[in-house]
Coordinates of C-alpha atoms and ligand atoms in Angstrom, one line a residue:
X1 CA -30.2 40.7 -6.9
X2 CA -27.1 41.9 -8.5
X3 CA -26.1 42.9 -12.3
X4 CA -26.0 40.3 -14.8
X5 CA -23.2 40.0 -16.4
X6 CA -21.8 38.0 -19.6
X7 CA -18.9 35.9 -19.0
X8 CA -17.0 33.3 -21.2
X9 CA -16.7 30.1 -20.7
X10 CA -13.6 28.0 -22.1
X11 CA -13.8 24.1 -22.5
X12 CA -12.2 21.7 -24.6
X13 CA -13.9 18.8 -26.1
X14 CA -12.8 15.2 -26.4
X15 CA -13.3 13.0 -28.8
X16 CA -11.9 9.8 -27.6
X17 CA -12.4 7.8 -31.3
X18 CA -9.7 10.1 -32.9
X19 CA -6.6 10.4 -29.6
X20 CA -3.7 8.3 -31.0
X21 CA -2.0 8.4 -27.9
X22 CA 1.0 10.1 -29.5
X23 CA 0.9 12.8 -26.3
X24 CA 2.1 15.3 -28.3
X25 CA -0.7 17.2 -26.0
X26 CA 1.2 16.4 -23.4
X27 CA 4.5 17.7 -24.5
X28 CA 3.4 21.2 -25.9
X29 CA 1.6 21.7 -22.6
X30 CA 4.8 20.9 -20.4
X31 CA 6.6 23.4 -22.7
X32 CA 4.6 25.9 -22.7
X33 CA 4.5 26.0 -18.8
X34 CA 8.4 25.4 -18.5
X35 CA 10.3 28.4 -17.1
X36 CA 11.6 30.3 -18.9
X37 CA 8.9 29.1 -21.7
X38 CA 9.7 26.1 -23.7
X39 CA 13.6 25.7 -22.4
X40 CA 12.2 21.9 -21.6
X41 CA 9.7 19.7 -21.8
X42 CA 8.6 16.7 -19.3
X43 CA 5.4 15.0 -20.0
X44 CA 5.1 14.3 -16.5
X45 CA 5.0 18.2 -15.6
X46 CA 1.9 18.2 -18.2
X47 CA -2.1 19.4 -17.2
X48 CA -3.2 16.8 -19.8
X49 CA -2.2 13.4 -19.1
X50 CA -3.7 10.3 -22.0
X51 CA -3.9 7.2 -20.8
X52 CA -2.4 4.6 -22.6
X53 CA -3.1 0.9 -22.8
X54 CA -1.9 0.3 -26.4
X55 CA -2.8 -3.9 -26.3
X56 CA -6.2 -2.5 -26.1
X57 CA -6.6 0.3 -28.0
X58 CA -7.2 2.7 -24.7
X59 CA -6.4 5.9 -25.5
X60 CA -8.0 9.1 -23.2
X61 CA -6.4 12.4 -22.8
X62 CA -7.6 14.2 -19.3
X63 CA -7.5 17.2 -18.1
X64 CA -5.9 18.5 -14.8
X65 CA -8.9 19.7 -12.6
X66 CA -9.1 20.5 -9.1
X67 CA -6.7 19.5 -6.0
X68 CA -8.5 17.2 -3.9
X69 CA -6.6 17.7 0.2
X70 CA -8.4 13.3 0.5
X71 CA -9.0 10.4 -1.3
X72 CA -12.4 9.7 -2.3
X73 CA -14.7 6.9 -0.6
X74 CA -16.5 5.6 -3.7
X75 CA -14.5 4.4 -7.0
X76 CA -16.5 3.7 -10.1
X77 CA -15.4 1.4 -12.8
X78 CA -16.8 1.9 -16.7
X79 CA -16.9 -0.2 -19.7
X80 CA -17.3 1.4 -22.8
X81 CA -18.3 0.2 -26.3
X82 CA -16.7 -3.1 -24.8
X83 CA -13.4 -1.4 -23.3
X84 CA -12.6 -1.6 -19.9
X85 CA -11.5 1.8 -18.2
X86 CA -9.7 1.4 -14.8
X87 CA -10.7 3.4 -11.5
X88 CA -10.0 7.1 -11.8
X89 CA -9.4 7.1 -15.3
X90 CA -11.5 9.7 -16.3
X91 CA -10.7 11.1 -12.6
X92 CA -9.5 15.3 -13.0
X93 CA -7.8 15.7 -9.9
X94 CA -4.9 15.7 -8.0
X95 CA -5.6 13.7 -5.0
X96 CA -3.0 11.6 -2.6
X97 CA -4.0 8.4 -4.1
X98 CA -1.9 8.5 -7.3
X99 CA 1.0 10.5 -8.9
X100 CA -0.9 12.4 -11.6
X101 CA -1.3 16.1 -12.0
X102 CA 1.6 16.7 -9.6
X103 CA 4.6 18.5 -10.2
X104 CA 7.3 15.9 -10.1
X105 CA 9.8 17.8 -8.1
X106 CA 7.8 19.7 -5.7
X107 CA 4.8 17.2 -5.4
X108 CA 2.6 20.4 -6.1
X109 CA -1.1 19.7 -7.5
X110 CA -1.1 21.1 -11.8
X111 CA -4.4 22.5 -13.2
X112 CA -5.1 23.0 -16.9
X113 CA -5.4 26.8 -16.9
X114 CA -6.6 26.8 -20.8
X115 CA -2.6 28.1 -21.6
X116 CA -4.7 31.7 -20.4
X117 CA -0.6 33.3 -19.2
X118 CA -1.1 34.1 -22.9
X119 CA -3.7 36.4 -24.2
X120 CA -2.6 36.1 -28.2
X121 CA -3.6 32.8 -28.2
X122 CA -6.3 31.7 -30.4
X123 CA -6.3 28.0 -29.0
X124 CA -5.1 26.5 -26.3
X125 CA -1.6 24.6 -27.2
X126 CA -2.7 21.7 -26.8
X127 CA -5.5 22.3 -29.1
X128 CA -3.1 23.7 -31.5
X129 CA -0.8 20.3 -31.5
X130 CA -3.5 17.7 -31.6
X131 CA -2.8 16.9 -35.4
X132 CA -5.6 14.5 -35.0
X133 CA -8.6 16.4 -33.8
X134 CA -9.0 15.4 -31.1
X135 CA -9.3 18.2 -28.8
X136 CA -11.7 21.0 -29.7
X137 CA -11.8 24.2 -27.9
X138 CA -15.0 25.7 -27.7
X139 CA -16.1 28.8 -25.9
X140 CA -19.5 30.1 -24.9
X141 CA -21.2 33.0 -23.1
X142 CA -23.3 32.8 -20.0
X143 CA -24.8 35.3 -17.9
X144 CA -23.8 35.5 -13.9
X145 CA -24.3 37.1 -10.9
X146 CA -21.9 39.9 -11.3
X147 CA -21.4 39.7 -7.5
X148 CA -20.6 36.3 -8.0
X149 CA -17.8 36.8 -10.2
X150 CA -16.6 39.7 -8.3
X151 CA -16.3 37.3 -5.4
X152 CA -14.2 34.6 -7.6
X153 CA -11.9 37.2 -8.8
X154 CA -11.4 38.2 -5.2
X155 CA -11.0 34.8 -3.9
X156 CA -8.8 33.9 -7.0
X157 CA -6.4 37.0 -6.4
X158 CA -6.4 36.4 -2.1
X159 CA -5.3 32.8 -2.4
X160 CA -2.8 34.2 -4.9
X161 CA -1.2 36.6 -2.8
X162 CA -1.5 34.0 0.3
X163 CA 0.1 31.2 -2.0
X164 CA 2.8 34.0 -3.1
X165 CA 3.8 34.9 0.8
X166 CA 3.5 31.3 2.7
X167 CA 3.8 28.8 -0.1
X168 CA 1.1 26.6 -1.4
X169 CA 1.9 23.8 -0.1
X170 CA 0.9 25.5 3.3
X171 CA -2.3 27.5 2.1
X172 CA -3.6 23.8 1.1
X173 CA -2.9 22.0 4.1
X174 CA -4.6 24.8 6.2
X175 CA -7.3 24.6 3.4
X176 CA -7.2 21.0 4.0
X177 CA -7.5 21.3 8.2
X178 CA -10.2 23.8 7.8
X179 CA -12.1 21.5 5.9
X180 CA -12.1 18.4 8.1
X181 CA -13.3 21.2 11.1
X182 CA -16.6 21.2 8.9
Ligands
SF4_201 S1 -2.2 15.2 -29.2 FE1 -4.3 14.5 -29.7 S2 -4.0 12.5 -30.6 FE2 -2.1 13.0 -29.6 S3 -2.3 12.1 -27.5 FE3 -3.0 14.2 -27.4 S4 -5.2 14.1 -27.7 FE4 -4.4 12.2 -28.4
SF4_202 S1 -5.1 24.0 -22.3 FE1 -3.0 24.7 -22.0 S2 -2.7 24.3 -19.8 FE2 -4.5 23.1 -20.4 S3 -3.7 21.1 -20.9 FE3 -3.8 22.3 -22.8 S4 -1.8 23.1 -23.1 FE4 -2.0 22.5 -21.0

């Protein structure tokens, strides 16, 4: 068994009764990530999307999460406290079945990466522009393998430097062949 070792985890809590659907989450984060750094902002470029349905009081930011290479088989639909949520509402990732999470000129998948390109932060920007408190950041420490992380940093840093020489578009469509071999 190897070392434990104390890592921190980063989430960001939503409370769906207090989003006004004024996306000013949406517009920080697409500025912060702009090159160079707030030269433009495009809500569409944004790893928070909220959906909107106004007529019935549906607001719900989400969170870019993982690129998925397939559609999934099985959809869910909710209703909540009466309010009817379409399919893959609450859905995190960037999949071929819709247009969100993907960068709108290169098609490539976004992830929320908790604004971490800048240590100073206290709170995510997001966080930071959510006049309405609806976003809470909250960290907490867990223990791990510390083989385990080792092996995510390595990982993390491989596919960087493979992304970096070949492109990611390319890196994910092997990653997506090598998966359907399984
Ligand atoms: S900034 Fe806050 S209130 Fe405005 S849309 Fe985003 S989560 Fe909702
Ligand atoms: S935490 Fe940062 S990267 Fe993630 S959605 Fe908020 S502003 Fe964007």
């Amino acid at each position: 068994m190897g070392e434990k070792k104390k890592k921190i985890i980063k989430t960001i809590r939503v409370d769906v009764d207090k989003c006004n659907g004024c996306r000013a989450c949406e517009v920080i984060c697409s500025a912060f990530h702009a090159e160079p750094k707030y030269s433009s902002n495009n809500p569409a470029r944004a790893r928070v999307r909220v959906i909107r349905h106004p007529l019935r009081d549906i607001y719900v930011p989400v969170y870019a999460g993982e690129y998925a290479p397939a559609e999934c088989m099985g959809r869910d639909q909710y209703t909540i406290n009466g309010k009817e949520y379409e399919e893959c509402a609450f859905c995190r990732a960037s999949c071929p079945s819709r247009d969100a999470f993907k960068e709108p000129d290169s098609g490539l998948p976004l992830k929320c990466d908790m604004c971490e390109s800048d240590p100073d932060l206290t709170e995510p920007m997001c966080v930071q522009w959510c006049l309405n408190d609806a976003l809470i950041y909250e960290e907490r420490e867990e223990e791990v393998e510390e083989d385990a992380v080792a092996q995510q940093e390595e990982v993390e840093v491989g596919l960087e430097a493979l992304a970096n020489k070949y492109g990611l578009q390319n890196v994910m469509d092997a990653v997506a062949r090598m998966s359907k071999k399984d």
